[in-house]
Short mmCIF file of C-alpha atoms in Angstrom, two decimals:
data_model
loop_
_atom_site.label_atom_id
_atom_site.label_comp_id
_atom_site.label_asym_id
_atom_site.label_seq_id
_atom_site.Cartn_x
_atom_site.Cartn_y
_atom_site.Cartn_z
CA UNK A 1 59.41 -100.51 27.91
CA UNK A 2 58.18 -99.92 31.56
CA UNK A 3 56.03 -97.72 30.47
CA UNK A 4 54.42 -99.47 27.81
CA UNK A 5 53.93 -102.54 30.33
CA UNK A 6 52.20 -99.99 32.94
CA UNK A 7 49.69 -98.99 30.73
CA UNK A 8 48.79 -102.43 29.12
CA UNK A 9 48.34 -103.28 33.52
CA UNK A 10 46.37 -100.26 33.62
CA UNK A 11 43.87 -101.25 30.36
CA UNK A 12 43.31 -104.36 32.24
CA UNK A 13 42.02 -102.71 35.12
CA UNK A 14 44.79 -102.86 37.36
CA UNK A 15 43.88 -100.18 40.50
CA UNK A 16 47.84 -100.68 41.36
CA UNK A 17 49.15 -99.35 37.66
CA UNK A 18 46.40 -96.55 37.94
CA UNK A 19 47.32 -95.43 40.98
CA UNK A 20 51.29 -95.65 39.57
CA UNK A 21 50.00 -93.27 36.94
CA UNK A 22 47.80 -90.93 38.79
CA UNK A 23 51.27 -90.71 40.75
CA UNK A 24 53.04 -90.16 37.22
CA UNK A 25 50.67 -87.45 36.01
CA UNK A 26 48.56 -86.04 38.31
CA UNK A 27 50.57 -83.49 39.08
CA UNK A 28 51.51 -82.43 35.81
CA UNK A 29 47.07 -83.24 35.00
CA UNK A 30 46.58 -80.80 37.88
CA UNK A 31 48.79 -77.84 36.37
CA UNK A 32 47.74 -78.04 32.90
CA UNK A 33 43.66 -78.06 34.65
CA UNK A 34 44.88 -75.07 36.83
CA UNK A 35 46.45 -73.00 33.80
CA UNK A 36 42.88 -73.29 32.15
CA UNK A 37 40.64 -72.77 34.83
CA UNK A 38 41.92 -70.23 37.63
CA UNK A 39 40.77 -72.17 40.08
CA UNK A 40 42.18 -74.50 42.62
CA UNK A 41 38.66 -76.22 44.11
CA UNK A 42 37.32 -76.56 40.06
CA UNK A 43 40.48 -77.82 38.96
CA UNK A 44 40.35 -81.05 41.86
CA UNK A 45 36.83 -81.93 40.26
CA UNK A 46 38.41 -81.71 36.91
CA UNK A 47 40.99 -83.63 37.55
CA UNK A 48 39.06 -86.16 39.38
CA UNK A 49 36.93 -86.60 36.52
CA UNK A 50 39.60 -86.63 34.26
CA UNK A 51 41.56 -89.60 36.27
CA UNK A 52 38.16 -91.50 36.44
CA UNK A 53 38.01 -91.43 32.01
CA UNK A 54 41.51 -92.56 32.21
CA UNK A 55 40.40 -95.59 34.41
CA UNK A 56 37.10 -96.23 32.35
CA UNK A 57 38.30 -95.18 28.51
CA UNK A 58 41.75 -96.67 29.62
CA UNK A 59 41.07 -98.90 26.57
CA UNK A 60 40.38 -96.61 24.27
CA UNK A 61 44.06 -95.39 24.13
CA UNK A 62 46.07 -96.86 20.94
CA UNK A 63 49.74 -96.17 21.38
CA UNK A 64 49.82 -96.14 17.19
CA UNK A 65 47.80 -92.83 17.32
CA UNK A 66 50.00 -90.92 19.82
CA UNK A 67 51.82 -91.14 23.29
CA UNK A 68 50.02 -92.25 26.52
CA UNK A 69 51.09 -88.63 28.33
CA UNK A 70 49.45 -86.75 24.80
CA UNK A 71 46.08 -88.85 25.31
CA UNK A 72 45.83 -87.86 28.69
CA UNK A 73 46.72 -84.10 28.38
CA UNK A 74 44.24 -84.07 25.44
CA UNK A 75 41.49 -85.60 28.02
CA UNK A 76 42.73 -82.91 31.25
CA UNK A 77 42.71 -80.08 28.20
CA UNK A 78 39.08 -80.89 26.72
CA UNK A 79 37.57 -81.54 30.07
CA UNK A 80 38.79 -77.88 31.27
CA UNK A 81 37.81 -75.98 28.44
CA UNK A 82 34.35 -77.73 28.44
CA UNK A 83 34.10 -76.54 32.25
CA UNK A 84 35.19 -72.82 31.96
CA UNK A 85 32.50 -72.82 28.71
CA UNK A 86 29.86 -73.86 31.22
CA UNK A 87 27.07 -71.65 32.30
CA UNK A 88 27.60 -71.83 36.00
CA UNK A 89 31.56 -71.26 35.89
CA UNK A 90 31.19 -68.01 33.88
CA UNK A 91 28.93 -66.93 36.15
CA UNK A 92 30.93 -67.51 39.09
CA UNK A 93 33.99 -65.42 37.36
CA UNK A 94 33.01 -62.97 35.55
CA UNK A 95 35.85 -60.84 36.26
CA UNK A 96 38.53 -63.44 35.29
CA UNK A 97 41.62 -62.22 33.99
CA UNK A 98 43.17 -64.13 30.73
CA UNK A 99 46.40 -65.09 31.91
CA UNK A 100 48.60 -67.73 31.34
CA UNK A 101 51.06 -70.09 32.55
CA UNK A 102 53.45 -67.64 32.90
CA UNK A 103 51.49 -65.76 34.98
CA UNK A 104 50.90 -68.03 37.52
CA UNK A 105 54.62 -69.00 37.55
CA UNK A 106 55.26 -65.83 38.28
CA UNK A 107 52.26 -65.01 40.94
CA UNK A 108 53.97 -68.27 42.67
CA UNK A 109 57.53 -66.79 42.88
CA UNK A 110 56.12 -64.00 44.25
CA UNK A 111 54.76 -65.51 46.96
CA UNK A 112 57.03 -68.53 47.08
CA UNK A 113 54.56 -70.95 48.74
CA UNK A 114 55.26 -74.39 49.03
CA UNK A 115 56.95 -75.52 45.71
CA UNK A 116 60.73 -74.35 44.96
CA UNK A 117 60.46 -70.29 44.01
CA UNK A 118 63.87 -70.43 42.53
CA UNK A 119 62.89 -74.12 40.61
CA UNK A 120 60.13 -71.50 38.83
CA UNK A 121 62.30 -68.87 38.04
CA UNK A 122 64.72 -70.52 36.44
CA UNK A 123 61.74 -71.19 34.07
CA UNK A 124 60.75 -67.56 33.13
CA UNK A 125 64.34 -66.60 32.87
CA UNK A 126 65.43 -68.73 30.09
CA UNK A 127 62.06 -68.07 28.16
CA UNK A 128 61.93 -65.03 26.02
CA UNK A 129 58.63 -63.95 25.37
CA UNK A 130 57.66 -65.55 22.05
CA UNK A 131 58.53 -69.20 23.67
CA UNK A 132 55.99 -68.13 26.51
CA UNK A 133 53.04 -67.79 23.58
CA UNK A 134 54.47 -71.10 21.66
CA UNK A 135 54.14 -73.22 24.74
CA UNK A 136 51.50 -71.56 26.63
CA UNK A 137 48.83 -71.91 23.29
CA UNK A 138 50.42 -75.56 21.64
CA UNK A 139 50.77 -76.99 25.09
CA UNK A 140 48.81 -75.49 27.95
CA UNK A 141 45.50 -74.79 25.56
CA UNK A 142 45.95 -77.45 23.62
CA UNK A 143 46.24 -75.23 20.06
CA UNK A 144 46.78 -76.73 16.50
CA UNK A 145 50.37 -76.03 14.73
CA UNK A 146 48.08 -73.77 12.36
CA UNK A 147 46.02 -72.15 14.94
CA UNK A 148 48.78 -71.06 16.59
CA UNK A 149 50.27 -69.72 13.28
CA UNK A 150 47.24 -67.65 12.63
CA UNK A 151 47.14 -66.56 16.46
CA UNK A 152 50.90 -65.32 16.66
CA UNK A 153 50.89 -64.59 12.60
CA UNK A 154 53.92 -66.62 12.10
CA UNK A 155 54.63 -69.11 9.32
CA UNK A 156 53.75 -72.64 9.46
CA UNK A 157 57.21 -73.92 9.48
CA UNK A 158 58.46 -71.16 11.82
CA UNK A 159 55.89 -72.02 14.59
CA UNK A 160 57.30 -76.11 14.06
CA UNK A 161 60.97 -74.62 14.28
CA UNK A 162 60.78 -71.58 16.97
CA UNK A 163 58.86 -73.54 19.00
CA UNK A 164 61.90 -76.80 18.77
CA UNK A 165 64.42 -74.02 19.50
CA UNK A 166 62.16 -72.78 23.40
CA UNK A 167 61.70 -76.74 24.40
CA UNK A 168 65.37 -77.23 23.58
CA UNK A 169 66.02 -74.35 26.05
CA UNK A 170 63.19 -76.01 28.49
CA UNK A 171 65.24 -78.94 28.52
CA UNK A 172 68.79 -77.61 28.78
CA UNK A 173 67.25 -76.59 32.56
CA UNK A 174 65.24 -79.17 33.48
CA UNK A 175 67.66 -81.78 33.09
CA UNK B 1 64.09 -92.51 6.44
CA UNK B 2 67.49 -91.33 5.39
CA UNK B 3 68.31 -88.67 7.72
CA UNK B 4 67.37 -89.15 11.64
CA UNK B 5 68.90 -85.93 13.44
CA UNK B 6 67.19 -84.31 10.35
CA UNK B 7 63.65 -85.52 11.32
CA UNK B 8 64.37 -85.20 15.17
CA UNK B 9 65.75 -81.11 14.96
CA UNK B 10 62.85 -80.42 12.35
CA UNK B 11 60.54 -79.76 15.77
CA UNK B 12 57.64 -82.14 14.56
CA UNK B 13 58.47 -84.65 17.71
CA UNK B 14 57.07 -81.18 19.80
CA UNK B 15 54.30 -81.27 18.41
CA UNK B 16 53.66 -84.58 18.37
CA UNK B 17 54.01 -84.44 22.41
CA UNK B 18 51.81 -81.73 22.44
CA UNK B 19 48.83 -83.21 20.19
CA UNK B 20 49.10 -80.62 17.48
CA UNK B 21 49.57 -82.85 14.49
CA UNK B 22 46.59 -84.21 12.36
CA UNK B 23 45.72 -87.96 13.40
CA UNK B 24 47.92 -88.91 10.22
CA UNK B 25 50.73 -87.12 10.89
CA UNK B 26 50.72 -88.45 14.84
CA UNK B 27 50.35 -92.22 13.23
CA UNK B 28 53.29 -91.56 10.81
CA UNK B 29 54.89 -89.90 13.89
CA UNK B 30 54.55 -93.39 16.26
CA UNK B 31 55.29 -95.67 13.49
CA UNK B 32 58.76 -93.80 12.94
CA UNK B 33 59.67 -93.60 17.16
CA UNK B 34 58.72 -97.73 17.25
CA UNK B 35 61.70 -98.12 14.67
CA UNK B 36 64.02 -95.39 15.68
CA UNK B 37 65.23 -95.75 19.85
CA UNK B 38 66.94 -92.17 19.27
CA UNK B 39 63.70 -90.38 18.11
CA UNK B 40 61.94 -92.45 20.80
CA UNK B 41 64.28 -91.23 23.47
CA UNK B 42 63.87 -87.60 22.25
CA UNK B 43 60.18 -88.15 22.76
CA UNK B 44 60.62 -89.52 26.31
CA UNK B 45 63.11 -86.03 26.83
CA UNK B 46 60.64 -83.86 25.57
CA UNK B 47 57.60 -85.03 27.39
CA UNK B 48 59.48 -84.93 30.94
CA UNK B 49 60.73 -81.60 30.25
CA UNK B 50 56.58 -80.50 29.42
CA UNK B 51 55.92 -82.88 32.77
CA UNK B 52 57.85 -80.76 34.76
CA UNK B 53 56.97 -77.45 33.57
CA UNK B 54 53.23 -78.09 33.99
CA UNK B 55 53.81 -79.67 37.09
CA UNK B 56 55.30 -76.32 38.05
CA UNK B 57 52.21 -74.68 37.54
CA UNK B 58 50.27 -76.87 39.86
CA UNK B 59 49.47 -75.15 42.95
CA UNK B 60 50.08 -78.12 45.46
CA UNK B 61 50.02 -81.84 44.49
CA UNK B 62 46.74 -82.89 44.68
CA UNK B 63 47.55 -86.26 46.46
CA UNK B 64 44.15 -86.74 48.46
CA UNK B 65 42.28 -86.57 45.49
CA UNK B 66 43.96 -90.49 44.94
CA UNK B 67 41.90 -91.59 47.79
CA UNK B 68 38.19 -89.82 46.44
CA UNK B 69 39.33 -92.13 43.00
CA UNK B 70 39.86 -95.15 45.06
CA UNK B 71 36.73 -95.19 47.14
CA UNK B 72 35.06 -94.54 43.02
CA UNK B 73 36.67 -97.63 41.68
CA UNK B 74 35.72 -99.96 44.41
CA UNK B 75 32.11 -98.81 43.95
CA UNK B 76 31.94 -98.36 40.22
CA UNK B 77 34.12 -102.26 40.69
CA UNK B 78 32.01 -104.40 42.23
CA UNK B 79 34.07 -107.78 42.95
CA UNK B 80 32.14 -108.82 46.20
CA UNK B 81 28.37 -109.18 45.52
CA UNK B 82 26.76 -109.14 49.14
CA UNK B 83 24.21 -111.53 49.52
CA UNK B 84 21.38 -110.08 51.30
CA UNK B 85 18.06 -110.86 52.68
CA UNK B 86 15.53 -109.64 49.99
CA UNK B 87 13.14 -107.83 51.29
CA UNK B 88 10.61 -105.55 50.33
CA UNK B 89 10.57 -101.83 51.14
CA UNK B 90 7.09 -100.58 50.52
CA UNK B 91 8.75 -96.95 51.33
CA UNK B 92 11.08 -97.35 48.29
CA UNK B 93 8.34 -98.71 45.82
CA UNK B 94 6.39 -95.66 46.35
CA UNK B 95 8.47 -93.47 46.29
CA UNK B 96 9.40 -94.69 42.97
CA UNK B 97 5.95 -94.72 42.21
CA UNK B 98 4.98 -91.46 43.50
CA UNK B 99 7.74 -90.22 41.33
CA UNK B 100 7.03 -92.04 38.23
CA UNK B 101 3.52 -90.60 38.68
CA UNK B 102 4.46 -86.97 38.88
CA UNK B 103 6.92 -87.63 35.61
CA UNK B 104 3.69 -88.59 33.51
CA UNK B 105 2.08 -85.62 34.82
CA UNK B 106 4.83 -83.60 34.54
CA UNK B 107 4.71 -84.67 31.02
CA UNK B 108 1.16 -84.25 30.56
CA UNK B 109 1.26 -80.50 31.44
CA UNK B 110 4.43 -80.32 28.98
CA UNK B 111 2.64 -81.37 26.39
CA UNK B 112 -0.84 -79.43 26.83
CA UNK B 113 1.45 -76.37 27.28
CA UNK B 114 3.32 -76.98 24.44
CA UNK B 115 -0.40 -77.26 22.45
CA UNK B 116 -1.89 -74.10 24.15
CA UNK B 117 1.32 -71.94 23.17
CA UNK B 118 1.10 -73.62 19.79
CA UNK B 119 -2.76 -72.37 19.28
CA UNK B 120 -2.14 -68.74 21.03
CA UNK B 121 0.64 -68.20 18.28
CA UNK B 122 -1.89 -69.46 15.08
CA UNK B 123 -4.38 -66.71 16.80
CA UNK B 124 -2.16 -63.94 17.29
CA UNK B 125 -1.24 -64.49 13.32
CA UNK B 126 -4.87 -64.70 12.15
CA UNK B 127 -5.65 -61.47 14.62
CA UNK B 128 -2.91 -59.53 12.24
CA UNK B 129 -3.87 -60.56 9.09
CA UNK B 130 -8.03 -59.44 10.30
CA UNK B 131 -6.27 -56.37 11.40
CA UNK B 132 -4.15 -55.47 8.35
CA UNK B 133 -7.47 -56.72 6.16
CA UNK B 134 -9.31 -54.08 8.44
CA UNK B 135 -6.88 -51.69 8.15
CA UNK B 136 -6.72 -51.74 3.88
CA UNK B 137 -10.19 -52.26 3.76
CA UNK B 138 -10.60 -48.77 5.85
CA UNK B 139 -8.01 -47.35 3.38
CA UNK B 140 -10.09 -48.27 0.16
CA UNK B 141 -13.07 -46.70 1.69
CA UNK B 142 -11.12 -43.79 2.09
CA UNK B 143 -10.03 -43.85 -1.20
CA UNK B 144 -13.72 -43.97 -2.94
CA UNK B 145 -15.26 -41.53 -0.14
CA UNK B 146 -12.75 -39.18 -2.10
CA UNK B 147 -13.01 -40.32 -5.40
CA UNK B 148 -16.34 -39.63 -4.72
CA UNK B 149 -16.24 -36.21 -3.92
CA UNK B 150 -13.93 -35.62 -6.87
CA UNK B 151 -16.77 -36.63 -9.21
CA UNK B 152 -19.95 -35.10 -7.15
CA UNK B 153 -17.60 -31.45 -7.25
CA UNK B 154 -18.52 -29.15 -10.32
CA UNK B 155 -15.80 -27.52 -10.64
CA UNK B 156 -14.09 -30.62 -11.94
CA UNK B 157 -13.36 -31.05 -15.42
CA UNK B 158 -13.88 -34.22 -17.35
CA UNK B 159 -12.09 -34.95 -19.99
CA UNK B 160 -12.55 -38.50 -22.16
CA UNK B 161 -9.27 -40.26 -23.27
CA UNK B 162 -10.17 -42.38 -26.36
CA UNK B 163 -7.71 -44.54 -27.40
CA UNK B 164 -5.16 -44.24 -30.58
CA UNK B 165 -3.91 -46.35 -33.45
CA UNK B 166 -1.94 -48.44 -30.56
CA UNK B 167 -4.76 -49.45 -28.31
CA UNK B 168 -8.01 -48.62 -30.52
CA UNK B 169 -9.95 -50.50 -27.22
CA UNK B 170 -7.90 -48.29 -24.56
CA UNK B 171 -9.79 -45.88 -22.32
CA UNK B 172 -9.32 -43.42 -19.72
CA UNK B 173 -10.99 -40.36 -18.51
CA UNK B 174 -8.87 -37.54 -17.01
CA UNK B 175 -10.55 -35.29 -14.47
CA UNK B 176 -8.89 -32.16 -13.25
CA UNK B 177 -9.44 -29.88 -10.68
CA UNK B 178 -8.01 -26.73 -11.49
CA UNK B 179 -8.51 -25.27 -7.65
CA UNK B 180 -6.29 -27.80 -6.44
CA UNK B 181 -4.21 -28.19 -9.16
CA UNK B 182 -5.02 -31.95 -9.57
CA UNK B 183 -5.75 -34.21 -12.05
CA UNK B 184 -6.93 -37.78 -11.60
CA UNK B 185 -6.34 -40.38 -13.95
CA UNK B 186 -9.16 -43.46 -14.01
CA UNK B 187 -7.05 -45.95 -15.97
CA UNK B 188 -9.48 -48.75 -15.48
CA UNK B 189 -9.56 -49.58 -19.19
CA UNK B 190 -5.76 -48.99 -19.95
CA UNK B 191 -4.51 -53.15 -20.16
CA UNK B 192 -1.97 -53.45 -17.69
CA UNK B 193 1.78 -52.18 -19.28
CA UNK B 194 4.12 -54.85 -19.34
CA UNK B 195 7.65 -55.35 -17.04
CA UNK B 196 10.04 -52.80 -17.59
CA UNK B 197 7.15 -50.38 -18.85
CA UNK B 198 4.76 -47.55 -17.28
CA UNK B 199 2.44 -45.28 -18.36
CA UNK B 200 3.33 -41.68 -18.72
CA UNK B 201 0.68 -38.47 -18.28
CA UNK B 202 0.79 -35.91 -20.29
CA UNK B 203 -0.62 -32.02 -20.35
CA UNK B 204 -1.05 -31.08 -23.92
CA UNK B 205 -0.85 -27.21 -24.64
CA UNK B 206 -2.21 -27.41 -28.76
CA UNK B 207 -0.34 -24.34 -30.65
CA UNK B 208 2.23 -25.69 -30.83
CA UNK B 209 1.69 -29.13 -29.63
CA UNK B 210 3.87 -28.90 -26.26
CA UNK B 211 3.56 -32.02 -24.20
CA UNK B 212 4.78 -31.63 -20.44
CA UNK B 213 5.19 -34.83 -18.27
CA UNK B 214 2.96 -34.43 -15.18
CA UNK B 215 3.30 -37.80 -13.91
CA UNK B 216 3.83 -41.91 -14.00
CA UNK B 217 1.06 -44.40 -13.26
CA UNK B 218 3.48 -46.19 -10.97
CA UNK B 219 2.30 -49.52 -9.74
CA UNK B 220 -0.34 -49.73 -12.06
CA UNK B 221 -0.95 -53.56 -11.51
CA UNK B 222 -1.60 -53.14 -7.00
CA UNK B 223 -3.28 -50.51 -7.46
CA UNK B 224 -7.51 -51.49 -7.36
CA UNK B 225 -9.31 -48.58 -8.24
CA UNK B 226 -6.70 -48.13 -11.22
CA UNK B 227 -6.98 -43.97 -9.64
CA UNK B 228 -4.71 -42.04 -10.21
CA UNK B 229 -4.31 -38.29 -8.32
CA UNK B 230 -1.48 -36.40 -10.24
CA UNK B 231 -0.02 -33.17 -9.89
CA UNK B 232 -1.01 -30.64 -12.27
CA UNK B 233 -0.30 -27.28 -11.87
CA UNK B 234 -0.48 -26.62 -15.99
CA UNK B 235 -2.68 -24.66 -17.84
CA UNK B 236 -3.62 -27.90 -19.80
CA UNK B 237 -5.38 -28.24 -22.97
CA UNK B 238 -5.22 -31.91 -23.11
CA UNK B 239 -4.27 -35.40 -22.05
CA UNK B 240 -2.01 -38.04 -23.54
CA UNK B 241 -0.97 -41.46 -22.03
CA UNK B 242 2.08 -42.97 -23.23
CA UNK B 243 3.83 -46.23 -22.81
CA UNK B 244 7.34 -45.40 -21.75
CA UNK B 245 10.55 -47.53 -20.19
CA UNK B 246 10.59 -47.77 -16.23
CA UNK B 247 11.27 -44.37 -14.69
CA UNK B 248 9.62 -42.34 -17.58
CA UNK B 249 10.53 -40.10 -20.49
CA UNK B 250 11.49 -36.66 -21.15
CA UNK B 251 9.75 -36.52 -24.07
CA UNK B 252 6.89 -38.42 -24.64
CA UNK B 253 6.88 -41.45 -27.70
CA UNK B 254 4.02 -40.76 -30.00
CA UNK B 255 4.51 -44.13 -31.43
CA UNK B 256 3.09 -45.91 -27.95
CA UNK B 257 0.39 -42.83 -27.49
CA UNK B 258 -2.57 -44.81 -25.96
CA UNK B 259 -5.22 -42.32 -25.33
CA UNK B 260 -5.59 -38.89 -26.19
CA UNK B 261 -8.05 -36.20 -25.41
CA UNK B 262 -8.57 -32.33 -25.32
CA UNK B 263 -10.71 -30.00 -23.04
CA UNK B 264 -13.79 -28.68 -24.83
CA UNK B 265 -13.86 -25.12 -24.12
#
């Protein structure tokens, strides 16, 4: 119920309950903007434009449509995808490779900056390949249930149910 | 709903997280997690576990951006109105001016380029259509220059097509140039065959009667002059026009003979 109190703060223009959320999400905002865009100097504008609709369309969000967390990934998704369509981003990188989440997790293990290398691995070793598509196109790019059936050729019901079975894993390690 | 751990294991709460139900299904989904605490606490579960792993992919936590967002709300949230000495700054004014001024301009040449483009492209079209008028109108005289010298040459053989039971008013004259193994057809009187139909030319060799095809008057109707230069490499003793089906006949249908004539020797 904490939750549900932050946000009603937050739609009544309370700069402490946004800054309690950018604190909540940004992080999270920030990876899911990364994962689209390649690119770490893009992805702060993104996500400072994204926090600034949150603050300004803050009333917009109706918790009988869907969850506070789903609204904003749906904003830090859209406003990605709208920025790598641009004109001047493609120019910038036209040699961009299409990699995912995956790919980063693993480019960051490699390297083992600042962030927990093992934390990361622990990620990529419980999930087999086909979870890696599930989550990387439903969640990171923001993919219908049936788009992602037609992308990975997979059944309607099988992309609901594979993809329960790689979150349930997710969670077994996160917790 | 009769079976909770049913609904929860079937995966929809996933997608629900993710946004990849229809609005519908996400409104059904919300109305069932404000009656249900489990499915609501599966929800919570499943959305930290997604927190965490896109958090993961974040290349540092991009705390400082918190204080560029702060600095925006303050200004985009005025609360203190500063009361200030109103005063006038000539500077600003014209610069607004000056700017407003080039706008209209900038307009102005918008619009009288948009107007000049718009009256190069109607003369470029007329320009074509003079040019492709030129260009058939040089054809035609081409055409008669040579129908001409068909006519003038004496070694051309005219032959008069009157017309038959069919077409009693039909008419054509078949001249044939035996050098050159041509024979042109002046179908001028002939009325115009209708769809699906052509006129078919004939060479007529008379003991026996042996009819060989030598040609269609294709595209009767575009054709001006109603001229036609045929083929005609037989040793003809006379013309026949029939009215055959698109494409022709092998044999020709004396039923639709239009005109008919033989060489005088």
């Amino acid at each position: 119920m904490q939750q549900d109190q932050l946000i009603a703060e937050l739609q009544q223009k309370n700069e402490r309950a946004f800054e309690r959320i950018y604190q909540l999400y940004s992080v999270s905002t920030y990876g899911i903007i990364f994962s689209i865009t390649k690119d770490e100097k893009v992805s702060e504008e993104i996500l400072q434009d994204v926090f600034m609709k949150i603050w300004n369309n803050a009333s917009s969000y109706n918790p009988e449509k869907g969850r506070f967390f789903t609204w904003v990934l749906n904003i830090a998704r859209n406003a990605s995808i709208d920025k790598i369509r641009s004109k001047d981003f493609k120019n910038k990188r036209l040699n961009l490779k299409s990699d995912n989440f995956v790919d980063i997790l693993e480019s960051k293990s490699n390297t083992s900056g600042k962030l927990d290398a093992i934390g990361l691995q622990k990620y990529l070793d419980i999930l087999e390949p086909t979870c890696k598509k599930l989550i990387d196109l439903l969640f990171f790019k923001g993919f219908t249930q049936k788009e992602t059936a037609e992308e990975l050729a997979m059944p309607l019901g099988t992309v609901k149910t594979r993809n329960r079975v790689c979150i349930d894993k997710l969670r077994s390690t996160v917790i | 709903m009769n079976n909770i751990h049913e609904y929860i294991s079937s995966g929809i709460l996933e997608l629900y997280v993710y946004g990849a139900l229809s609005a519908a299904e996400s409104a059904e989904v919300s109305k069932v997690l404000k009656k249900y605490p489990e499915v609501r606490q599966e929800v919570e579960e499943i959305e930290n576990s997604l927190l965490k792993l896109s958090s993961s992919v974040a290349p540092y936590n991009p705390e400082h951006v918190l204080e560029k967002l702060k600095l925006k709300l303050s200004s985009g949230n005025p609360k203190v109105i500063p009361i200030e000495k109103p005063s006038t700054n000539w500077a600003a004014y014209l610069g607004w001016a000056a700017s407003l001024l080039f706008l209209v301009g900038l307009f102005a040449l918008f619009n009288k380029n948009n107007d000049l483009r718009a009256n190069l492209q109607a003369l470029q079209a007329e320009k074509a259509q003079m040019e492709s008028q030129i260009a058939s109108s040089r054809d035609n005289a081409e055409k008669t220059t040579k129908l001409l010298n068909v006519l003038r040459d004496k070694n051309i053989i005219r032959i008069p097509l009157a017309g038959q039971a069919v077409a009693p008013d039909a008419y054509a004259t078949a001249y044939w140039d035996k050098n050159t193994n041509t024979t042109y057809i002046d179908a001028q009187d002939l009325p115009t065959p209708p769809r699906g139909m052509v006129y078919q030319v004939w060479s007529l060799k008379m003991t026996p009667l042996t009819p060989t095809s030598i040609g269609l008057l294709d595209k009767f109707e575009d054709d001006a002059n109603k001229i036609f230069e045929l083929d005609n490499a037989n040793l003809s003793e006379g013309f026949g026009i029939t009215l055959e089906p698109e494409g022709g006949s092998e044999t020709p249908t004396l039923e639709r003979l239009y005109t008919l004539g033989t060489i005088s020797s």
